[in-house]
GROMACS .gro file of C-alpha atoms in nm:
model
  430
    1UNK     CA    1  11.971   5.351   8.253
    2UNK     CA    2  11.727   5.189   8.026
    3UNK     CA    3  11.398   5.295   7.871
    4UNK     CA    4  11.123   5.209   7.617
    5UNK     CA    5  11.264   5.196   7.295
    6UNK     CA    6  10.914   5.445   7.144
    7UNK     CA    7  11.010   5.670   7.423
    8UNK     CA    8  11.388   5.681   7.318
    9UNK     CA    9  11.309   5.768   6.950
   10UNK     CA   10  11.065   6.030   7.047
   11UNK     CA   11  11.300   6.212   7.309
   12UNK     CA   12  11.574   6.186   7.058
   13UNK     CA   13  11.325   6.341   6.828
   14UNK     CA   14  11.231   6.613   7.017
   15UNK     CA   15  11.606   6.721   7.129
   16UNK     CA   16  11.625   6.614   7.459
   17UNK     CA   17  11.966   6.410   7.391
   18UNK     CA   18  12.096   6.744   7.165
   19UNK     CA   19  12.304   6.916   7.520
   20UNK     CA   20  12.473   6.505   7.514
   21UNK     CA   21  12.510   6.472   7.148
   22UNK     CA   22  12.677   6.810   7.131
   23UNK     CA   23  12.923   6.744   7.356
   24UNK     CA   24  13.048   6.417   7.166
   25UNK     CA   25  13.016   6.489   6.836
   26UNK     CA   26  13.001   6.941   6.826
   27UNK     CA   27  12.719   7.139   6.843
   28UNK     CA   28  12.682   7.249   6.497
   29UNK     CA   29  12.325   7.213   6.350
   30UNK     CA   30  12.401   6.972   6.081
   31UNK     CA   31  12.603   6.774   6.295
   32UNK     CA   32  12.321   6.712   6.539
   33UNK     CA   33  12.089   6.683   6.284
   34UNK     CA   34  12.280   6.375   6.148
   35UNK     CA   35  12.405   6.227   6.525
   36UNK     CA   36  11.984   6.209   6.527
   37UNK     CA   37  11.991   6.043   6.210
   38UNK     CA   38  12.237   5.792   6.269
   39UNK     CA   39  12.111   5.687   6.657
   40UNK     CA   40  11.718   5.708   6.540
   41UNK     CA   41  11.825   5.451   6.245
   42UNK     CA   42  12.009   5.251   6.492
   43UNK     CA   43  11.722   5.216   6.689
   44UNK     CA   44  11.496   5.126   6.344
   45UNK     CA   45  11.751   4.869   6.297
   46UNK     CA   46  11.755   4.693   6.682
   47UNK     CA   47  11.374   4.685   6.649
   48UNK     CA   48  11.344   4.486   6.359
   49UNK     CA   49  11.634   4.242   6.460
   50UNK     CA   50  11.457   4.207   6.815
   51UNK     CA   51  11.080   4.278   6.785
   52UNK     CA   52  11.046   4.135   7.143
   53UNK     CA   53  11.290   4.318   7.281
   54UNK     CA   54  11.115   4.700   7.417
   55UNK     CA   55  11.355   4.783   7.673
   56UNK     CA   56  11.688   4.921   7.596
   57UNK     CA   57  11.980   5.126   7.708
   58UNK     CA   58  12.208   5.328   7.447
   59UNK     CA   59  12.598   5.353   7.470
   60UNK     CA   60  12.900   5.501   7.272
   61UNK     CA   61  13.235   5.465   7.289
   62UNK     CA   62  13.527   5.644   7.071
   63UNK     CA   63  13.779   5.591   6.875
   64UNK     CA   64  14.134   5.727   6.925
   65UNK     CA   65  14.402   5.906   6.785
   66UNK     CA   66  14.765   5.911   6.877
   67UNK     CA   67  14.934   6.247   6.936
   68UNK     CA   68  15.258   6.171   7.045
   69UNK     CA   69  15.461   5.861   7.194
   70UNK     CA   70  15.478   5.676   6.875
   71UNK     CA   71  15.560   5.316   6.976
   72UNK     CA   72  15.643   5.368   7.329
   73UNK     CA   73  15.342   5.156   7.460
   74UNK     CA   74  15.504   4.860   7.424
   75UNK     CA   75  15.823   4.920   7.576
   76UNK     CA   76  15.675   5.083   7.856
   77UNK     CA   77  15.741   5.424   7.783
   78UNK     CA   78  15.467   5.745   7.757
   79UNK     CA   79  15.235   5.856   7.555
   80UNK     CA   80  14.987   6.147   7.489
   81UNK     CA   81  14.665   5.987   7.310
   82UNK     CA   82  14.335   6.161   7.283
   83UNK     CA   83  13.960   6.025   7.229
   84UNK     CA   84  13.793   6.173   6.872
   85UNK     CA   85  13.416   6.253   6.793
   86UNK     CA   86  13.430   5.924   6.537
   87UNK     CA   87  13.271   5.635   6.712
   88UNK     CA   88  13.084   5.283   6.771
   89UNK     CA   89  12.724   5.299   6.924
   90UNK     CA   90  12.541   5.038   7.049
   91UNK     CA   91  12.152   4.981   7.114
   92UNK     CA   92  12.081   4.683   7.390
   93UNK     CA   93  11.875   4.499   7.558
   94UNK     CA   94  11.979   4.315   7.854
   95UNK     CA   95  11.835   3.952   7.952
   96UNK     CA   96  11.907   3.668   8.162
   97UNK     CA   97  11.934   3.428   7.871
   98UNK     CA   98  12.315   3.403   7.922
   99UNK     CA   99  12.366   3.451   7.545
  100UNK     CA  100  12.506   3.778   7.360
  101UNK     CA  101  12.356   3.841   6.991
  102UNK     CA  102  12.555   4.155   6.844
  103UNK     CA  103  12.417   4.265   6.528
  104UNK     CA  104  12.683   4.516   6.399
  105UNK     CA  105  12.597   4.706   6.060
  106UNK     CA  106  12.712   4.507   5.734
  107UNK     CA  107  12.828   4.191   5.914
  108UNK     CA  108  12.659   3.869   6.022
  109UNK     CA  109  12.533   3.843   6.366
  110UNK     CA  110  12.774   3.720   6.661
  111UNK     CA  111  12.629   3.492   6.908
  112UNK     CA  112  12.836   3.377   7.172
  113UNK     CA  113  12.689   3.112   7.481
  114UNK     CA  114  12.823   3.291   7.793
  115UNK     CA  115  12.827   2.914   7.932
  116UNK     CA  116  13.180   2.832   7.741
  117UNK     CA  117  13.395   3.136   7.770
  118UNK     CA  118  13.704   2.957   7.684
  119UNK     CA  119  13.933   3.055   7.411
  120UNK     CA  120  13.753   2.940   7.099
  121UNK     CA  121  14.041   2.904   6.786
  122UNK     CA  122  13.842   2.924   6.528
  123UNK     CA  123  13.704   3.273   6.636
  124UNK     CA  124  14.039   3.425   6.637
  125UNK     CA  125  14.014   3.793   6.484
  126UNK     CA  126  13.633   3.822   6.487
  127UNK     CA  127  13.445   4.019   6.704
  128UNK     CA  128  13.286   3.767   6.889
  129UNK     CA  129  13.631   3.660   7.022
  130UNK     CA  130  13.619   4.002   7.175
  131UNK     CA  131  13.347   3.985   7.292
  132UNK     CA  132  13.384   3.622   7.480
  133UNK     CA  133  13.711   3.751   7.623
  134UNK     CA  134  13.515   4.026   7.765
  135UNK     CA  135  13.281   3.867   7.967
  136UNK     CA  136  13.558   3.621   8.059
  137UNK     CA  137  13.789   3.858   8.208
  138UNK     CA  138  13.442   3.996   8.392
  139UNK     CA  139  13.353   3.651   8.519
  140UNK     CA  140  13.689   3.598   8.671
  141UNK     CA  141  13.657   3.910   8.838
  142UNK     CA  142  13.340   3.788   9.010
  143UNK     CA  143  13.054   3.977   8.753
  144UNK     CA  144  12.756   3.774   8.701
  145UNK     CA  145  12.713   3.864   8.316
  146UNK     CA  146  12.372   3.740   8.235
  147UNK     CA  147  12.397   3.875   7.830
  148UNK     CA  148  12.201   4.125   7.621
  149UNK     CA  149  12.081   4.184   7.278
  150UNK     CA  150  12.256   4.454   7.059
  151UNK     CA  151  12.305   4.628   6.732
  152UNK     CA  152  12.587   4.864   6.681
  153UNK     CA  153  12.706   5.119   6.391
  154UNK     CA  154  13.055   5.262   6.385
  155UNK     CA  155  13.165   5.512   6.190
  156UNK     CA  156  13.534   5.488   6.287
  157UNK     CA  157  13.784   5.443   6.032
  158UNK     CA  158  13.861   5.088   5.931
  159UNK     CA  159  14.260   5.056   5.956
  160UNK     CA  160  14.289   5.441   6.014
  161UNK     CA  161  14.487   5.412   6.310
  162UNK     CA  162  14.200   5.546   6.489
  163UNK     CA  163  14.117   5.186   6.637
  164UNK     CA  164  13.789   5.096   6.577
  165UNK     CA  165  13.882   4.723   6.741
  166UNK     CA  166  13.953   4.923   7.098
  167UNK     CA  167  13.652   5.134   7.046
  168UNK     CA  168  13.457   4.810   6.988
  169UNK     CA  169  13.610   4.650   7.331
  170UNK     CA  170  13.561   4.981   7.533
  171UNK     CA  171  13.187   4.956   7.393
  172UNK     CA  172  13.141   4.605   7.531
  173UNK     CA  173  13.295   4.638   7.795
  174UNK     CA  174  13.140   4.995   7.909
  175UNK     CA  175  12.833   4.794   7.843
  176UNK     CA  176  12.915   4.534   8.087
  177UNK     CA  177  13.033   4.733   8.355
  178UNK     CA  178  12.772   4.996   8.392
  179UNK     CA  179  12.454   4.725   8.390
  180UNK     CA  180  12.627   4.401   8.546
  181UNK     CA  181  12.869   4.582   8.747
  182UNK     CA  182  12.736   4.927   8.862
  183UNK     CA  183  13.025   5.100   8.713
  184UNK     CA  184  13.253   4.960   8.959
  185UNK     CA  185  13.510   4.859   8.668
  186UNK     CA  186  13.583   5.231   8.555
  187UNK     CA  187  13.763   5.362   8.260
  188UNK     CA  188  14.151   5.218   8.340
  189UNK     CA  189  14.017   4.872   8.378
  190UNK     CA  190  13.804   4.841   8.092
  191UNK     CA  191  14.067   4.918   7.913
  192UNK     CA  192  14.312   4.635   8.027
  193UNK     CA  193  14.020   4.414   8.018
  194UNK     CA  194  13.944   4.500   7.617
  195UNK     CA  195  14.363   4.458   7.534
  196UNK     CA  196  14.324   4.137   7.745
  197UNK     CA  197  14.078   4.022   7.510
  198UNK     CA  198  14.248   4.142   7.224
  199UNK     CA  199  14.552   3.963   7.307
  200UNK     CA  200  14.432   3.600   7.444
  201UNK     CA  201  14.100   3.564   7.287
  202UNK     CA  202  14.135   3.739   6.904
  203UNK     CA  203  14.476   3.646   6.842
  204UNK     CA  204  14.661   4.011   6.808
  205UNK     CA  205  14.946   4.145   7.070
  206UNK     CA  206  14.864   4.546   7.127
  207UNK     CA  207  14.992   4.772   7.368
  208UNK     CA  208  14.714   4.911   7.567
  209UNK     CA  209  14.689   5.253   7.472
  210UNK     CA  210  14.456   5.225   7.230
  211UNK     CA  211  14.233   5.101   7.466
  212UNK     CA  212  14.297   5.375   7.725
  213UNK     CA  213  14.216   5.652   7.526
  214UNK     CA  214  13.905   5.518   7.396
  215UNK     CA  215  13.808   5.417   7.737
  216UNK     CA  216  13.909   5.705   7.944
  217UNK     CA  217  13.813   5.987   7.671
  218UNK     CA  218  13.976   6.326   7.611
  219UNK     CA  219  14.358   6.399   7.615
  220UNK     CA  220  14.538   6.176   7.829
  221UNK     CA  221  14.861   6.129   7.916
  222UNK     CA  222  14.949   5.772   8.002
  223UNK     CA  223  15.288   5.662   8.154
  224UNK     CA  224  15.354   5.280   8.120
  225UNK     CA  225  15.624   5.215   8.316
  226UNK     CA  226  15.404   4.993   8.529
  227UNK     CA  227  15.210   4.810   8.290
  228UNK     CA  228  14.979   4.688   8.550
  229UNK     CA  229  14.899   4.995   8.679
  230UNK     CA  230  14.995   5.231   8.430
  231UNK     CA  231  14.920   5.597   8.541
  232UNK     CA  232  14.715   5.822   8.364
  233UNK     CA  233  14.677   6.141   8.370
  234UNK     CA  234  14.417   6.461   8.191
  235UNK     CA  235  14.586   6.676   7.954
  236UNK     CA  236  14.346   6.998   8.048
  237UNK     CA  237  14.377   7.168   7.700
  238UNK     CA  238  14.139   7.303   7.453
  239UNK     CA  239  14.209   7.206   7.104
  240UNK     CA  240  13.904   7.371   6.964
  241UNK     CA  241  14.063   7.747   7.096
  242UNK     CA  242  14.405   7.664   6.906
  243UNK     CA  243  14.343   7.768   6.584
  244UNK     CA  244  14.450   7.452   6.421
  245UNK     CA  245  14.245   7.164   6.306
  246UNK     CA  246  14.326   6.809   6.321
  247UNK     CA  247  14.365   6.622   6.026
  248UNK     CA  248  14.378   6.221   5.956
  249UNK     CA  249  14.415   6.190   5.596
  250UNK     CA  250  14.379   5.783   5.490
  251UNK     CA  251  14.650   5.747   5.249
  252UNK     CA  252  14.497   5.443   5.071
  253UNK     CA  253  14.802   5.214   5.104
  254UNK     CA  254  14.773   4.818   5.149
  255UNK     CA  255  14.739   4.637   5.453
  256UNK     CA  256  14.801   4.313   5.361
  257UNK     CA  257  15.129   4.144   5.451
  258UNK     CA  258  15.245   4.349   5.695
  259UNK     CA  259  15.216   4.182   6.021
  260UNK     CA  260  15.581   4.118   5.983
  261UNK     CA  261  15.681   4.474   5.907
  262UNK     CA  262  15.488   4.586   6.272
  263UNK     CA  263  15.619   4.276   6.440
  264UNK     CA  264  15.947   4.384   6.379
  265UNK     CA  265  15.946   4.658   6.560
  266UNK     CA  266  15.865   4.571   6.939
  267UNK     CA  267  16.097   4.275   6.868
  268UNK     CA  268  16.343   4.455   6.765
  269UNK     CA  269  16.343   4.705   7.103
  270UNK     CA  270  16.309   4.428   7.297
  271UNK     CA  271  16.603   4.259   7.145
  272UNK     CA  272  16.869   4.565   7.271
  273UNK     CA  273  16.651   4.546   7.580
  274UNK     CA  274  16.731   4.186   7.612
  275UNK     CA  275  17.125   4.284   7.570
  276UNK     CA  276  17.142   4.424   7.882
  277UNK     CA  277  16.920   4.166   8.076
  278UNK     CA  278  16.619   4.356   8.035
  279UNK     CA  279  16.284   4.239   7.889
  280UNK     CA  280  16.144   4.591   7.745
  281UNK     CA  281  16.403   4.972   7.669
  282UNK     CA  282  16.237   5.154   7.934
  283UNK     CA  283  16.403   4.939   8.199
  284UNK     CA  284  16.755   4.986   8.021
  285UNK     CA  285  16.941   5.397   8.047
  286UNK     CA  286  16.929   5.584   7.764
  287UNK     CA  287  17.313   5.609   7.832
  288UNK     CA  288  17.372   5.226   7.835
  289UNK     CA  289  17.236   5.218   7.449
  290UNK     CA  290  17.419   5.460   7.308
  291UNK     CA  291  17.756   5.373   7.494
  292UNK     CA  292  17.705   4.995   7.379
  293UNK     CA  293  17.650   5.119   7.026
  294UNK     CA  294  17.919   4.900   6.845
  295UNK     CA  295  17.856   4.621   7.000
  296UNK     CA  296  17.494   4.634   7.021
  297UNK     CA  297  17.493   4.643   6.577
  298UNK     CA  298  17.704   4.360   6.587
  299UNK     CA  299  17.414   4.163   6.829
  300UNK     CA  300  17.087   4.275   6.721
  301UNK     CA  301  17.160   4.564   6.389
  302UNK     CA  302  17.155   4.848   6.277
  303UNK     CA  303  16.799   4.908   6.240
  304UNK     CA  304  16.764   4.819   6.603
  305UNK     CA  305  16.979   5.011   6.770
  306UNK     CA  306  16.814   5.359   6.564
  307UNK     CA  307  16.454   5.183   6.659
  308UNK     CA  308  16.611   5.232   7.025
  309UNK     CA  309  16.721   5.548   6.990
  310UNK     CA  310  16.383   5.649   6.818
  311UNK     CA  311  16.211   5.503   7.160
  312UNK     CA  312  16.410   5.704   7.371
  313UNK     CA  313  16.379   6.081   7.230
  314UNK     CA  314  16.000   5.991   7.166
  315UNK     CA  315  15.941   5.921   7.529
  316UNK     CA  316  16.080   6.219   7.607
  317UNK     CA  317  15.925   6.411   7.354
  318UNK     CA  318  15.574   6.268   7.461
  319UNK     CA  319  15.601   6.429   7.814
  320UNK     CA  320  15.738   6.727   7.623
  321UNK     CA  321  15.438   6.756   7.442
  322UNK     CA  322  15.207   6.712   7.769
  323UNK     CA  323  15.417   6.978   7.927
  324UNK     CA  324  15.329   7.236   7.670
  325UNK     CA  325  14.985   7.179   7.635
  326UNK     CA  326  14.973   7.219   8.006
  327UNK     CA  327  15.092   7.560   8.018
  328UNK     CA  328  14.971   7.674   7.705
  329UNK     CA  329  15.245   7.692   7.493
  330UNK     CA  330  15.078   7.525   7.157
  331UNK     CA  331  15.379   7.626   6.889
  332UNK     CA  332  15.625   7.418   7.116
  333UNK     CA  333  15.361   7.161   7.099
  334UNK     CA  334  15.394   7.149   6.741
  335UNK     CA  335  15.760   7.150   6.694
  336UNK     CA  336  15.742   6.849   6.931
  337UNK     CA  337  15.475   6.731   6.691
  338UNK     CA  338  15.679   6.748   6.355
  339UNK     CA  339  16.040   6.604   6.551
  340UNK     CA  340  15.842   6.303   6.626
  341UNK     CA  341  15.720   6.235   6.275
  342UNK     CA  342  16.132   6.330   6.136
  343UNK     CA  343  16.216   6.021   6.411
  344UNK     CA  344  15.968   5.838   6.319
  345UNK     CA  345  16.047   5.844   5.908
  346UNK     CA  346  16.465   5.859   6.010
  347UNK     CA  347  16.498   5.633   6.328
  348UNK     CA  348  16.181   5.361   6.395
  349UNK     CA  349  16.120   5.337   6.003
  350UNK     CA  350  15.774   5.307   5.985
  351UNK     CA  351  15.672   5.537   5.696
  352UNK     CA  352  15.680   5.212   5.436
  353UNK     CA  353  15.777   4.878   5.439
  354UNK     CA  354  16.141   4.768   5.340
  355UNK     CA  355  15.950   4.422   5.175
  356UNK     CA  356  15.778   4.645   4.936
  357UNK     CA  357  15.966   4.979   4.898
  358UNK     CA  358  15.825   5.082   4.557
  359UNK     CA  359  15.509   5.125   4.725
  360UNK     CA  360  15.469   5.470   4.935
  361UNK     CA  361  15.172   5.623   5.011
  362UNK     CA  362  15.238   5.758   5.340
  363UNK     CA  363  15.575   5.924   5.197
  364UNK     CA  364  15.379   6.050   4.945
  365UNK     CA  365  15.103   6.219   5.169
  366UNK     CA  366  15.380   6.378   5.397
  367UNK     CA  367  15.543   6.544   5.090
  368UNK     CA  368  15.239   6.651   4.963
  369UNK     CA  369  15.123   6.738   5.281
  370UNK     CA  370  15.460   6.927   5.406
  371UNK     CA  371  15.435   7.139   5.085
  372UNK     CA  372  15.073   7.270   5.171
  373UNK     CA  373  15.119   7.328   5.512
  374UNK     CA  374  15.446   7.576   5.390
  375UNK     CA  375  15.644   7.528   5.763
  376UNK     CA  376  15.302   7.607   5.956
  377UNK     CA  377  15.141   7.359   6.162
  378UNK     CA  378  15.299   6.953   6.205
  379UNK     CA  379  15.261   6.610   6.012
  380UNK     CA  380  15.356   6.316   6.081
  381UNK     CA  381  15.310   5.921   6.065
  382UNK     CA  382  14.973   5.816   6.224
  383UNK     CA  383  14.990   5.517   6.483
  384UNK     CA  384  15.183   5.176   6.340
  385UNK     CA  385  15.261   5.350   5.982
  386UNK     CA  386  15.352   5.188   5.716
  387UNK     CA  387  15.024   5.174   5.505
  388UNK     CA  388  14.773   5.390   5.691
  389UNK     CA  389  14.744   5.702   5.763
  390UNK     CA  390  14.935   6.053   5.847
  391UNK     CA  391  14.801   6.329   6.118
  392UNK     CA  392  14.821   6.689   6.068
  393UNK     CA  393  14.770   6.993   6.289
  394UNK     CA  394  14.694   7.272   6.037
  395UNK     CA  395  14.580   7.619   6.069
  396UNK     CA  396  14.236   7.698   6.003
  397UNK     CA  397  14.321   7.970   5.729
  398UNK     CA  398  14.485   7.642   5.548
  399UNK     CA  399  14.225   7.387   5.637
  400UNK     CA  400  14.030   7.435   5.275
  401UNK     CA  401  14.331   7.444   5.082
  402UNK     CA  402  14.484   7.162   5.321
  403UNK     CA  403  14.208   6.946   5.242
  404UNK     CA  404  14.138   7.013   4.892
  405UNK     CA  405  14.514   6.972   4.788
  406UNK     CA  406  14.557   6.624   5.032
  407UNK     CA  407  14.238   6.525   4.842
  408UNK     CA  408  14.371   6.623   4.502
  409UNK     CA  409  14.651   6.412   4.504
  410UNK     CA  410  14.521   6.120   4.724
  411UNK     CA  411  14.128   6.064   4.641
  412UNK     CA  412  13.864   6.285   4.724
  413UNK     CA  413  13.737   6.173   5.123
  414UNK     CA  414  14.094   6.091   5.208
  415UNK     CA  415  14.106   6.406   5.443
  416UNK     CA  416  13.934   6.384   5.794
  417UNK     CA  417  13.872   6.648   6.024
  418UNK     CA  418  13.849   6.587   6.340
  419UNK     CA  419  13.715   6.697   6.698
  420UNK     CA  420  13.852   6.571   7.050
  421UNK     CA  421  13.572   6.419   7.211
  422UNK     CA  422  13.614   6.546   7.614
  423UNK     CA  423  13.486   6.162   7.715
  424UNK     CA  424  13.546   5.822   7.678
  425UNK     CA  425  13.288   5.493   7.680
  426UNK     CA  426  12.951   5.598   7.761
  427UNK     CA  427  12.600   5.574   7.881
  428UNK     CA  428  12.381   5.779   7.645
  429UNK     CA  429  12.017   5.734   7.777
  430UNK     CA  430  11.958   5.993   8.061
   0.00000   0.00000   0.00000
């Protein structure tokens, strides 16, 4: 799994990584020429930050986009997520120093002593947080982590919904698992180990499908109901033979201040769940809500109840969506597609935020949006909403005009096109 850096560069150089590289990234000449690019600079970069260093091994790991099951996670419910061909690499060098330097491009070094792996407060939302909750959650399950040497490049989307934190976790942890632990980990668990350290050691509650579509790559359908085992499932479908493109188009809005807005919404659910004795809406009958109407807008509101109401068509609609792809059927796919993003704006409310409702941006891309796609394809709110982004499926005869118009109104580089990547966190080296 590792090799001479020299020898790395030079195979790289001579093609004999292109079969790999085309099947995460797409096998188009300029594409390759520019995956070559991008891991030959890499490895420029982790030789002058470790000049000693001459052995490494090289590993990926994607990011993810959502494509159906929009806030289920957290209330247990399904979802249909896929890995994309945007993604975090990592060069490394493995030691028995018990230390982990991570130089990642355009920040400062992390360094974290694998001797204290206890929750360190002033690390909270940094990336060496996840990292030291990593390793911890490894230790306690018996790995001997003795720490490596790394610099890593992303080119995932920074607050796209594509989640370039879960792709960073997946990364570590695939890193972990493969040379400290022989693989034994696998995908699922290096996924609850990277939300475990997203939750307890950098500060931020997440559901953990972000983390299990990175990790466990392609289309996947994940059912939750069993959130310590949740059961996941391949989605064996070909997006590139659909004659539709997928589109993430960043619609530029503000981030800031809205921790409150995507708090609200789990506690919210949970608060009809809690009516009925129950801690999250899968465990309570989609019956029992709407029955208990009245009285549930007198006890938790309006916006509540429609938030549960929203959870419970999604769910469905997210093993609706799964269903079709499985036999084929892409136009119901779609419909499925565009019901959940009308739920979405009418029900959970997460197109913009009721503190700042002169602001708009993902309102404005769906308009924009809906009017170029002229009733073909499906849009809809991207992951948490509320200032990110929107996801199309549009036709290839549209995609120029698709992207030119989205760019026209939004900023040009707004539109994304994207490929599902058929696997998840990865060893690259041969």
């Amino acid at each position: 799994m590792t090799m001479k850096l020299k020898q790395f560069q030079a195979d790289l150089t001579a093609g004999k990584y292109d079969e790999k590289l085309c099947k995460l990234y797409g096998s188009s000449d300029a594409v390759l020429a520019a995956q070559r690019a991008r891991y030959l600079q890499a490895a420029e970069n982790f030789s002058r930050l470790y000049p000693e260093r001459e052995e490494i091994a090289v590993f990926s790991a994607p990011g993810r986009t959502e494509i159906g099951g929009n806030h289920t996670d957290h209330q247990h419910g399904c979802v249909l997520a896929a890995s994309v061909d945007l993604d975090v690499i990592a060069i490394v060098a493995f030691h028995d120093e018990h230390v982990i330097r991570l130089q990642s491009a355009g920040y400062s070094q992390d360094y974290v002593d694998l001797c204290d792996l206890t929750v360190q407060p002033e690390e909270k939302g940094k990336s060496a947080a996840l990292i030291r909750g990593v390793v911890s959650r490894f230790q306690e399950m018996g790995v001997a982590v003795g720490g490596f040497d790394a610099y890593t490049t992303s080119n995932v989307l920074s607050g796209s919904g594509l989640s370039s934190s879960a792709a960073f976790e997946v990364l570590i942890g695939t890193i972990i698992d493969q040379h400290y632990h022989a693989g034994a980990a696998g995908a699922v668990e290096i996924a609850k180990i990277g939300q475990y350290a997203e939750n307890r050691y950098f500060g931020k509650k997440s559901g953990l499908m972000d983390q299990m579509a990175s990790s466990v790559g392609g289309v996947v359908a994940i059912d939750f109901a069993d959130a310590a085992a949740p059961q996941v499932e391949p989605v064996s479908f070909d997006f590139s033979t659909s004659g539709y493109a997928l589109c993430i188009v960043d619609t530029g809005g503000n981030h800031a201040d809205l921790t409150a807005e995507y708090a609200a919404i789990p506690e919210e659910m949970c608060a009809v769940a809690k009516y009925f004795g129950a801690q999250v809406l899968s465990e309570v009958s989609a019956n029992q809500v709407m029955q208990a109407i009245p009285a549930l807008r007198k006890a938790c509101g309006d916006r509540a109840v429609l938030r549960a109401i929203h959870f419970y068509r999604e769910d469905r609609r997210a093993q609706g969506e799964c269903d079709a792809l499985e036999r084929g059927d892409f136009e119901a796919f779609l419909r499925l597609v565009q019901n959940s993003g009308e739920s979405s704006y009418c029900l959970l409310q997460n197109v913009y935020p009721c503190s700042a409702p002169q602001e708009q941006p993902i309102s404005i891309a769906l308009a924009v949006g809906t009017a170029l796609l002229g009733g073909r394809g499906a849009i809809r709110v991207h992951g948490g909403g509320f200032g990110g982004t929107i996801q199309a499926f549009v036709p290839d005869v549209l995609l120029t005009c698709f992207q030119e118009g989205m760019e026209a109104a939004l900023g040009k580089g707004c539109c994304h096109i994207l490929r599902i990547r058929p696997v998840g966190g990865t060893v690259i080296l041969n």
